[in-house]
Tab-separated table of C-alpha atoms and ligand atoms in Angstrom:
chain	number	residue	atom	x	y	z
A	1370	MET	CA	-11.718	15.809	24.627
A	1371	LEU	CA	-8.511	15.584	22.607
A	1372	VAL	CA	-7.035	12.109	22.340
A	1373	LEU	CA	-3.616	11.412	20.872
A	1374	GLY	CA	-3.316	7.885	19.472
A	1375	LEU	CA	-0.186	5.929	18.544
A	1376	GLU	CA	-0.054	2.881	16.262
A	1377	SER	CA	3.026	0.681	15.731
A	1378	THR	CA	1.728	-2.895	15.558
A	1379	CYS	CA	3.327	-3.829	12.247
A	1380	ASP	CA	4.822	-1.760	9.428
A	1381	GLU	CA	3.189	1.643	9.883
A	1382	THR	CA	4.221	4.183	12.495
A	1383	ALA	CA	1.204	6.415	12.947
A	1384	CYS	CA	-0.009	9.194	15.204
A	1385	ALA	CA	-3.353	11.013	15.233
A	1386	ILE	CA	-5.210	13.564	17.295
A	1387	VAL	CA	-8.956	12.955	17.420
A	1388	ARG	CA	-11.615	15.094	19.107
A	1389	ASP	CA	-14.391	13.293	20.995
A	1390	GLY	CA	-13.735	9.941	19.340
A	1391	ARG	CA	-14.715	11.016	15.827
A	1392	GLU	CA	-13.273	14.215	14.440
A	1393	ILE	CA	-9.753	13.743	13.099
A	1394	ILE	CA	-7.828	16.930	13.844
A	1395	SER	CA	-4.586	15.709	12.319
A	1396	GLU	CA	-2.859	12.464	11.485
A	1397	THR	CA	0.457	11.193	10.178
A	1398	ILE	CA	1.249	7.751	8.823
A	1399	SER	CA	4.807	6.737	8.093
A	1400	SER	CA	4.673	3.586	5.998
A	1401	GLN	CA	7.561	1.130	5.794
A	1402	ILE	CA	6.486	-0.420	2.485
A	1403	ASP	CA	9.746	0.650	0.807
A	1404	LEU	CA	11.784	-1.042	3.542
A	1405	HIS	CA	10.095	-4.445	3.290
A	1406	ALA	CA	9.270	-4.504	-0.445
A	1407	GLU	CA	12.380	-6.393	-1.509
A	1408	TYR	CA	11.593	-9.200	0.971
A	1409	GLY	CA	7.955	-9.555	-0.118
A	1410	GLY	CA	6.761	-9.265	3.490
A	1411	VAL	CA	7.457	-7.542	6.800
A	1412	VAL	CA	10.853	-8.250	8.403
A	1413	PRO	CA	10.202	-7.762	12.156
A	1414	GLU	CA	13.673	-6.551	13.185
A	1415	LEU	CA	13.768	-3.955	10.399
A	1416	ALA	CA	10.246	-2.843	11.327
A	1417	CYS	CA	11.245	-2.211	14.971
A	1418	ARG	CA	14.293	-0.191	14.034
A	1419	ARG	CA	12.291	2.009	11.678
A	1420	HIS	CA	9.618	2.587	14.354
A	1421	ILE	CA	12.338	3.859	16.705
A	1422	ASP	CA	13.686	6.215	14.041
A	1423	VAL	CA	10.382	7.782	13.084
A	1424	ILE	CA	8.097	7.749	16.118
A	1425	ILE	CA	9.171	11.124	17.502
A	1426	PRO	CA	9.189	12.903	14.097
A	1427	VAL	CA	5.722	11.420	13.430
A	1428	LEU	CA	4.488	12.680	16.822
A	1429	ASP	CA	5.964	16.163	16.228
A	1430	GLU	CA	4.495	16.385	12.740
A	1431	THR	CA	1.017	15.438	13.994
A	1432	LEU	CA	1.086	18.104	16.721
A	1433	SER	CA	2.448	20.755	14.406
A	1434	LYS	CA	-0.176	20.099	11.687
A	1435	ALA	CA	-2.850	20.552	14.380
A	1436	SER	CA	-1.113	23.643	15.824
A	1437	LEU	CA	-1.319	21.957	19.208
A	1438	SER	CA	1.226	21.173	21.875
A	1439	LEU	CA	1.433	18.103	24.070
A	1440	SER	CA	-0.081	19.966	27.000
A	1441	ASP	CA	-3.351	20.321	25.007
A	1442	ILE	CA	-3.840	16.544	24.924
A	1443	ASP	CA	-6.329	15.101	27.449
A	1444	LEU	CA	-5.763	11.387	26.942
A	1445	PHE	CA	-3.205	9.119	25.266
A	1446	ALA	CA	-4.178	5.880	23.525
A	1447	VAL	CA	-1.868	3.242	22.113
A	1448	ALA	CA	-2.283	0.007	20.156
A	1449	GLN	CA	-1.434	-2.644	22.738
A	1450	GLY	CA	-1.708	-5.610	20.351
A	1451	PRO	CA	-1.943	-7.880	18.492
A	1452	GLY	CA	1.193	-7.320	16.464
A	1453	LEU	CA	4.948	-7.769	16.362
A	1454	ILE	CA	6.347	-7.686	19.885
A	1455	GLY	CA	9.291	-5.369	19.169
A	1456	ALA	CA	7.137	-3.022	17.107
A	1457	LEU	CA	4.450	-2.839	19.805
A	1458	LEU	CA	7.001	-2.026	22.487
A	1459	ILE	CA	8.117	1.127	20.663
A	1460	GLY	CA	4.615	2.605	20.563
A	1461	ILE	CA	3.739	1.480	24.087
A	1462	ASN	CA	6.898	2.886	25.653
A	1463	ALA	CA	6.532	6.167	23.784
A	1464	ALA	CA	2.939	6.402	25.059
A	1465	LYS	CA	3.980	5.576	28.627
A	1466	ALA	CA	6.649	8.269	28.506
A	1467	LEU	CA	4.113	10.846	27.296
A	1468	SER	CA	1.585	9.850	29.935
A	1469	LEU	CA	4.161	9.957	32.721
A	1470	ALA	CA	5.769	13.225	31.643
A	1471	LEU	CA	2.471	15.053	31.128
A	1472	ASN	CA	0.568	13.357	33.945
A	1473	LYS	CA	-2.324	12.466	31.627
A	1474	PRO	CA	-4.103	9.100	31.454
A	1475	LEU	CA	-3.118	6.393	28.966
A	1476	VAL	CA	-5.349	3.609	27.639
A	1477	GLY	CA	-4.324	0.525	25.673
A	1478	VAL	CA	-6.421	-0.386	22.639
A	1479	ASN	CA	-6.891	-3.637	20.739
A	1480	HIS	CA	-5.807	-3.019	17.120
A	1481	ILE	CA	-8.411	-5.408	15.666
A	1482	GLU	CA	-11.281	-3.816	17.609
A	1483	ALA	CA	-9.979	-0.445	16.436
A	1484	HIS	CA	-10.258	-1.574	12.781
A	1485	LEU	CA	-13.980	-2.107	13.429
A	1486	TYR	CA	-14.299	1.199	15.302
A	1487	ALA	CA	-12.949	2.884	12.132
A	1488	ALA	CA	-16.215	1.987	10.370
A	1489	LEU	CA	-18.144	3.682	13.167
A	1490	MET	CA	-16.015	6.835	12.892
A	1491	SER	CA	-17.066	7.112	9.261
A	1492	GLN	CA	-20.838	7.207	10.109
A	1493	ASN	CA	-22.965	10.068	11.316
A	1494	GLU	CA	-25.568	7.943	13.069
A	1495	PRO	CA	-25.031	5.606	16.042
A	1496	ILE	CA	-25.126	1.885	15.324
A	1497	SER	CA	-27.400	-0.621	16.989
A	1498	PHE	CA	-25.935	-3.701	18.631
A	1499	PRO	CA	-25.787	-6.636	18.299
A	1500	CYS	CA	-23.986	-6.445	15.010
A	1501	LEU	CA	-21.572	-8.576	13.052
A	1502	GLY	CA	-17.956	-7.380	12.868
A	1503	VAL	CA	-15.987	-8.514	9.816
A	1504	VAL	CA	-12.212	-8.011	9.980
A	1505	LEU	CA	-10.325	-8.656	6.745
A	1506	SER	CA	-6.669	-7.715	7.058
A	1507	GLY	CA	-3.129	-8.936	6.524
A	1508	GLY	CA	-3.174	-10.722	9.873
A	1509	HIS	CA	-6.831	-11.598	10.445
A	1510	THR	CA	-9.954	-12.918	8.801
A	1511	SER	CA	-12.513	-13.015	11.586
A	1512	LEU	CA	-16.226	-12.719	12.247
A	1513	PHE	CA	-17.246	-11.176	15.570
A	1514	LEU	CA	-20.702	-11.282	17.133
A	1515	MET	CA	-20.597	-7.902	18.886
A	1516	GLN	CA	-22.731	-6.736	21.814
A	1517	ASP	CA	-20.440	-3.717	22.033
A	1518	PHE	CA	-16.837	-2.857	21.186
A	1519	ASN	CA	-15.463	-4.600	24.228
A	1520	THR	CA	-18.035	-7.361	24.385
A	1521	TYR	CA	-18.032	-9.884	21.596
A	1522	THR	CA	-17.517	-13.510	20.648
A	1523	ILE	CA	-15.426	-14.729	17.724
A	1524	ILE	CA	-17.765	-16.914	15.686
A	1525	GLY	CA	-15.520	-17.535	12.682
A	1526	GLN	CA	-11.859	-17.154	11.769
A	1527	THR	CA	-9.208	-18.431	9.435
A	1528	VAL	CA	-7.507	-21.688	10.283
A	1529	ASP	CA	-4.422	-20.800	8.195
A	1530	ASP	CA	-3.646	-17.709	6.069
A	1531	ALA	CA	-5.489	-14.420	6.551
A	1532	VAL	CA	-7.154	-13.164	3.377
A	1533	GLY	CA	-4.757	-10.195	3.038
A	1534	GLU	CA	-1.841	-12.576	3.504
A	1535	ALA	CA	-3.246	-14.732	0.665
A	1536	PHE	CA	-3.434	-11.617	-1.549
A	1537	ASP	CA	0.190	-10.827	-0.701
A	1538	LYS	CA	1.367	-14.392	-1.395
A	1539	VAL	CA	-0.517	-14.631	-4.690
A	1540	ALA	CA	0.983	-11.263	-5.668
A	1541	LYS	CA	4.424	-12.677	-4.979
A	1542	ILE	CA	3.655	-15.709	-7.194
A	1543	LEU	CA	2.599	-13.277	-9.962
A	1544	ASP	CA	5.748	-11.207	-9.437
A	1545	LEU	CA	3.845	-8.147	-8.236
A	1546	PRO	CA	5.085	-5.659	-5.617
A	1547	TYR	CA	4.313	-5.899	-1.892
A	1548	PRO	CA	1.696	-5.376	-0.499
A	1549	GLY	CA	-0.126	-7.247	-3.220
A	1550	GLY	CA	-3.788	-6.463	-2.493
A	1551	PRO	CA	-4.108	-3.228	-4.497
A	1552	HIS	CA	-2.118	-4.708	-7.441
A	1553	ILE	CA	-4.328	-7.806	-7.623
A	1554	GLU	CA	-7.430	-5.596	-7.445
A	1555	ALA	CA	-6.149	-3.462	-10.341
A	1556	LEU	CA	-5.225	-6.456	-12.558
A	1557	ALA	CA	-8.501	-8.231	-11.753
A	1558	ARG	CA	-10.468	-5.364	-13.311
A	1559	GLN	CA	-9.345	-6.547	-16.746
A	1560	GLY	CA	-9.657	-10.279	-16.058
A	1561	ASN	CA	-12.304	-12.981	-16.280
A	1562	PRO	CA	-13.308	-14.198	-12.790
A	1563	SER	CA	-14.428	-17.567	-14.206
A	1564	ALA	CA	-11.236	-18.269	-16.174
A	1565	TYR	CA	-9.885	-20.509	-13.394
A	1566	ALA	CA	-11.995	-22.745	-11.139
A	1567	PHE	CA	-10.323	-21.639	-7.879
A	1568	ARG	CA	-12.072	-22.328	-4.555
A	1569	SER	CA	-11.502	-21.288	-0.971
A	1570	GLY	CA	-11.248	-23.989	1.691
A	1571	GLN	CA	-14.171	-25.360	3.717
A	1572	ILE	CA	-13.663	-26.783	7.191
A	1573	LYS	CA	-15.747	-29.816	8.045
A	1574	GLY	CA	-18.322	-29.053	10.761
A	1575	ARG	CA	-17.198	-25.387	11.032
A	1576	PRO	CA	-19.161	-23.521	8.372
A	1577	LEU	CA	-18.084	-20.055	9.571
A	1578	ASP	CA	-14.325	-20.687	9.540
A	1579	PHE	CA	-12.047	-19.782	6.641
A	1580	SER	CA	-9.078	-21.367	4.888
A	1581	PHE	CA	-7.083	-19.667	2.142
A	1582	SER	CA	-3.852	-21.658	1.996
A	1583	GLY	CA	-5.250	-24.203	-0.505
A	1584	LEU	CA	-6.494	-21.363	-2.709
A	1585	LYS	CA	-3.017	-19.833	-2.715
A	1586	THR	CA	-1.499	-23.242	-3.606
A	1587	ALA	CA	-4.008	-23.666	-6.453
A	1588	VAL	CA	-2.760	-20.366	-7.896
A	1589	LEU	CA	0.824	-21.589	-7.567
A	1590	TYR	CA	-0.007	-24.791	-9.508
A	1591	ALA	CA	-1.853	-22.825	-12.198
A	1592	VAL	CA	1.245	-20.675	-12.706
A	1593	ARG	CA	3.671	-23.592	-12.622
A	1594	GLY	CA	1.871	-25.179	-15.566
A	1595	LYS	CA	2.818	-22.248	-17.813
A	1596	GLU	CA	6.136	-21.404	-19.437
A	1597	ALA	CA	5.690	-17.650	-19.063
A	1598	LEU	CA	2.791	-15.581	-17.820
A	1599	THR	CA	1.178	-13.221	-20.317
A	1600	ALA	CA	-0.549	-10.032	-19.193
A	1601	SER	CA	-3.880	-11.696	-19.842
A	1602	ASP	CA	-2.896	-14.705	-17.657
A	1603	LYS	CA	-2.158	-12.302	-14.807
A	1604	HIS	CA	-5.488	-10.525	-15.291
A	1605	ASN	CA	-7.443	-13.779	-15.317
A	1606	ILE	CA	-5.588	-15.347	-12.384
A	1607	SER	CA	-6.058	-12.170	-10.314
A	1608	ALA	CA	-9.756	-11.944	-11.154
A	1609	SER	CA	-10.398	-15.646	-10.489
A	1610	PHE	CA	-8.440	-15.660	-7.217
A	1611	GLN	CA	-10.121	-12.495	-5.954
A	1612	HIS	CA	-13.549	-13.797	-6.926
A	1613	ALA	CA	-12.975	-17.136	-5.147
A	1614	ALA	CA	-11.739	-15.454	-1.950
A	1615	PHE	CA	-14.519	-12.843	-1.831
A	1616	SER	CA	-17.378	-15.222	-2.728
A	1617	ASP	CA	-16.373	-17.407	0.194
A	1618	ILE	CA	-16.123	-14.452	2.602
A	1619	ILE	CA	-19.538	-13.175	1.501
A	1620	ASN	CA	-21.218	-16.601	1.777
A	1621	LYS	CA	-19.905	-17.224	5.269
A	1622	THR	CA	-20.582	-13.680	6.491
A	1623	LEU	CA	-24.175	-13.775	5.256
A	1624	LEU	CA	-24.648	-17.218	6.814
A	1625	ALA	CA	-23.402	-15.820	10.134
A	1626	ALA	CA	-25.658	-12.744	9.842
A	1627	LYS	CA	-28.646	-15.024	9.297
A	1628	GLN	CA	-27.712	-17.491	12.010
A	1629	TYR	CA	-27.205	-14.755	14.636
A	1630	ASP	CA	-29.909	-12.425	13.355
A	1631	CYS	CA	-27.619	-9.425	12.709
A	1632	ARG	CA	-28.916	-6.676	10.428
A	1633	THR	CA	-25.848	-4.437	10.728
A	1634	LEU	CA	-22.374	-5.399	9.530
A	1635	LEU	CA	-19.250	-3.454	10.530
A	1636	PHE	CA	-16.205	-3.910	8.296
A	1637	GLY	CA	-12.538	-3.273	9.047
A	1638	GLY	CA	-9.009	-4.019	7.855
A	1639	GLY	CA	-6.880	-3.321	4.807
A	1640	VAL	CA	-8.703	-5.711	2.460
A	1641	THR	CA	-11.931	-3.707	2.931
A	1642	ASN	CA	-10.238	-1.032	0.836
A	1643	ASN	CA	-11.037	-3.253	-2.159
A	1644	GLN	CA	-13.882	-1.641	-4.149
A	1645	HIS	CA	-14.809	-4.905	-5.859
A	1646	LEU	CA	-15.408	-6.502	-2.444
A	1647	ARG	CA	-17.698	-3.622	-1.470
A	1648	THR	CA	-19.659	-3.904	-4.720
A	1649	MET	CA	-20.026	-7.683	-4.401
A	1650	PHE	CA	-21.228	-7.382	-0.787
A	1651	THR	CA	-23.699	-4.619	-1.577
A	1652	SER	CA	-25.319	-6.583	-4.371
A	1653	ALA	CA	-25.362	-9.826	-2.338
A	1654	ALA	CA	-27.007	-8.246	0.718
A	1655	PRO	CA	-29.128	-5.215	-0.243
A	1656	GLU	CA	-31.313	-5.728	2.851
A	1657	LEU	CA	-28.468	-5.417	5.379
A	1658	LYS	CA	-26.815	-2.271	6.705
A	1659	LEU	CA	-23.174	-2.437	5.636
A	1660	LEU	CA	-20.851	0.011	7.384
A	1661	TRP	CA	-17.429	0.429	5.755
A	1662	PRO	CA	-14.494	2.497	6.977
A	1663	SER	CA	-13.795	5.536	4.834
A	1664	CYS	CA	-10.861	4.747	2.552
A	1665	GLY	CA	-8.165	6.427	4.640
A	1666	LEU	CA	-9.286	4.437	7.674
A	1667	SER	CA	-9.214	0.933	6.118
A	1668	LEU	CA	-5.477	0.491	6.378
A	1669	ASP	CA	-3.482	0.711	9.595
A	1670	ASN	CA	-3.794	4.183	11.131
A	1671	ALA	CA	-3.752	5.887	14.514
A	1672	ALA	CA	-7.070	7.746	14.220
A	1673	MET	CA	-8.914	4.490	14.892
A	1674	ILE	CA	-6.688	3.912	17.954
A	1675	ALA	CA	-7.443	7.386	19.346
A	1676	GLY	CA	-11.152	6.903	18.499
A	1677	LEU	CA	-11.520	3.593	20.300
A	1678	GLY	CA	-9.322	4.868	23.139
A	1679	TYR	CA	-11.849	7.652	23.730
A	1680	TYR	CA	-14.786	5.230	23.514
A	1681	ASN	CA	-13.193	2.833	26.026
A	1682	TYR	CA	-12.231	5.664	28.355
A	1683	LEU	CA	-15.813	6.924	28.484
A	1684	LYS	CA	-17.163	3.406	29.008
A	1685	LYS	CA	-14.676	1.998	31.452
A	1686	GLY	CA	-12.873	5.030	32.815
A	1687	PHE	CA	-9.191	5.049	33.461
A	1688	CYS	CA	-8.207	1.630	34.759
A	1689	GLY	CA	-5.288	1.690	37.103
A	1690	ASP	CA	-1.601	1.789	36.449
A	1691	SER	CA	-0.956	2.266	32.760
A	1692	LEU	CA	2.811	2.203	33.314
A	1693	ASN	CA	2.434	-1.537	33.894
A	1694	MET	CA	0.708	-2.001	30.536
A	1695	GLU	CA	2.198	-4.873	28.526
A	1696	ALA	CA	2.104	-5.625	24.814
A	1697	PHE	CA	0.096	-8.643	23.646
A	1698	THR	CA	1.211	-10.225	20.404
A	1699	ARG	CA	-1.809	-12.466	19.769
B	1851	KG4	O1	-5.214	-3.808	8.037
B	1851	KG4	P1	-3.917	-3.738	7.318
B	1851	KG4	O2	-3.413	-2.401	6.868
B	1851	KG4	O3	-2.775	-4.344	8.193
B	1851	KG4	C1	-2.995	-5.414	9.064
B	1851	KG4	O4	-3.401	-5.161	10.231
B	1851	KG4	O5	-2.817	-6.550	8.591
B	1851	KG4	O6	-4.027	-4.732	6.077
B	1851	KG4	C2	-2.986	-4.939	5.169
B	1851	KG4	C3	-3.447	-5.974	4.157
B	1851	KG4	C4	-2.341	-6.437	3.207
B	1851	KG4	O7	-2.339	-7.841	3.185
B	1851	KG4	C5	-2.786	-5.846	1.861
B	1851	KG4	O8	-2.377	-6.608	0.739
B	1851	KG4	C6	-4.284	-5.844	1.993
B	1851	KG4	O9	-4.518	-5.450	3.346
B	1851	KG4	N1	-4.924	-4.882	1.076
B	1851	KG4	C7	-5.785	-5.233	0.094
B	1851	KG4	C8	-6.110	-4.039	-0.596
B	1851	KG4	N2	-5.449	-3.003	0.010
B	1851	KG4	C9	-4.729	-3.537	1.035
B	1851	KG4	N3	-6.270	-6.431	-0.267
B	1851	KG4	C10	-7.116	-6.462	-1.326
B	1851	KG4	N4	-7.469	-5.369	-2.039
B	1851	KG4	C11	-7.000	-4.136	-1.712
B	1851	KG4	N5	-7.340	-3.063	-2.424
B	1852	ZN	ZN1	-4.371	-3.667	10.850
């Protein structure tokens, strides 16, 4: 079964064709990083306008790389949310138009669930539920107790900034380009993780919830105390910040795995691209099965949307009138 997926939740316009939920036939990702870089974050109105400009070229390019035409597609899948409302509407309306014109079914997919499905797409063997889903992205830091992809409970989440958002804000404080995650990771390689005594927040009575806004403020104060930042200051601040954020994520994730007796952990979201995070997790939990998305599938992409669309379609079938599908922002 050939599924064409569309993704437009935030600042990537992406399209992919995936066979039977796993095999990526072709994919195209048009990133808007250049557009938002000077603002240090995503400007929603600019994002929507760019999605409109590129969605059809991105669709055409994906079909042409696969040497397929629209009539070869069996099912359309689109990211229904969460995300920016205007951005979501572009992808959803494009998908509705395709479904209507070609008389093929359309399914809506949850972007966050799709980030976790990306880890499954990168494995050869099936996974055994229940498992713990760990989403670390620019918008979310959440722990999911999963019975299946559509059946789960959120057992921990951030009460303020998402971890990727904290990386982006710290990068801005250090005068690094947006998005900051990869730049902090690179600088941290040359820094001392114990140079600064940074700590992530703890929420009284909620041991599985996260807080990163105090950590970000601690970095701001550390920088304010200095006249000018040397290269070595930037290395040490990056390494200490990254270490504080990741130690906290690992502690809470392993606590959750123990508490809910999960032996398999599924990871998703842009921050899971960080190799230092993967190394820290692997050495902290050698006894657990850690399933990471392959690098191309960590960041926002449409292959994960097509993949989960296929999975949901097989599980639940085609549910009703997809032309009435609405975007959900949260
Ligand atoms: O999942 P994603 O592409 O978009 C959202 O759905 O949010 O995640 C983007 C986030 C950004 O905050 C970015 O700084 C962060 O992922 N990120 C990283 C790395 N690569 C991307 N954070 C830490 N280390 C990285 N290597
Ligand atoms: Zn995402």
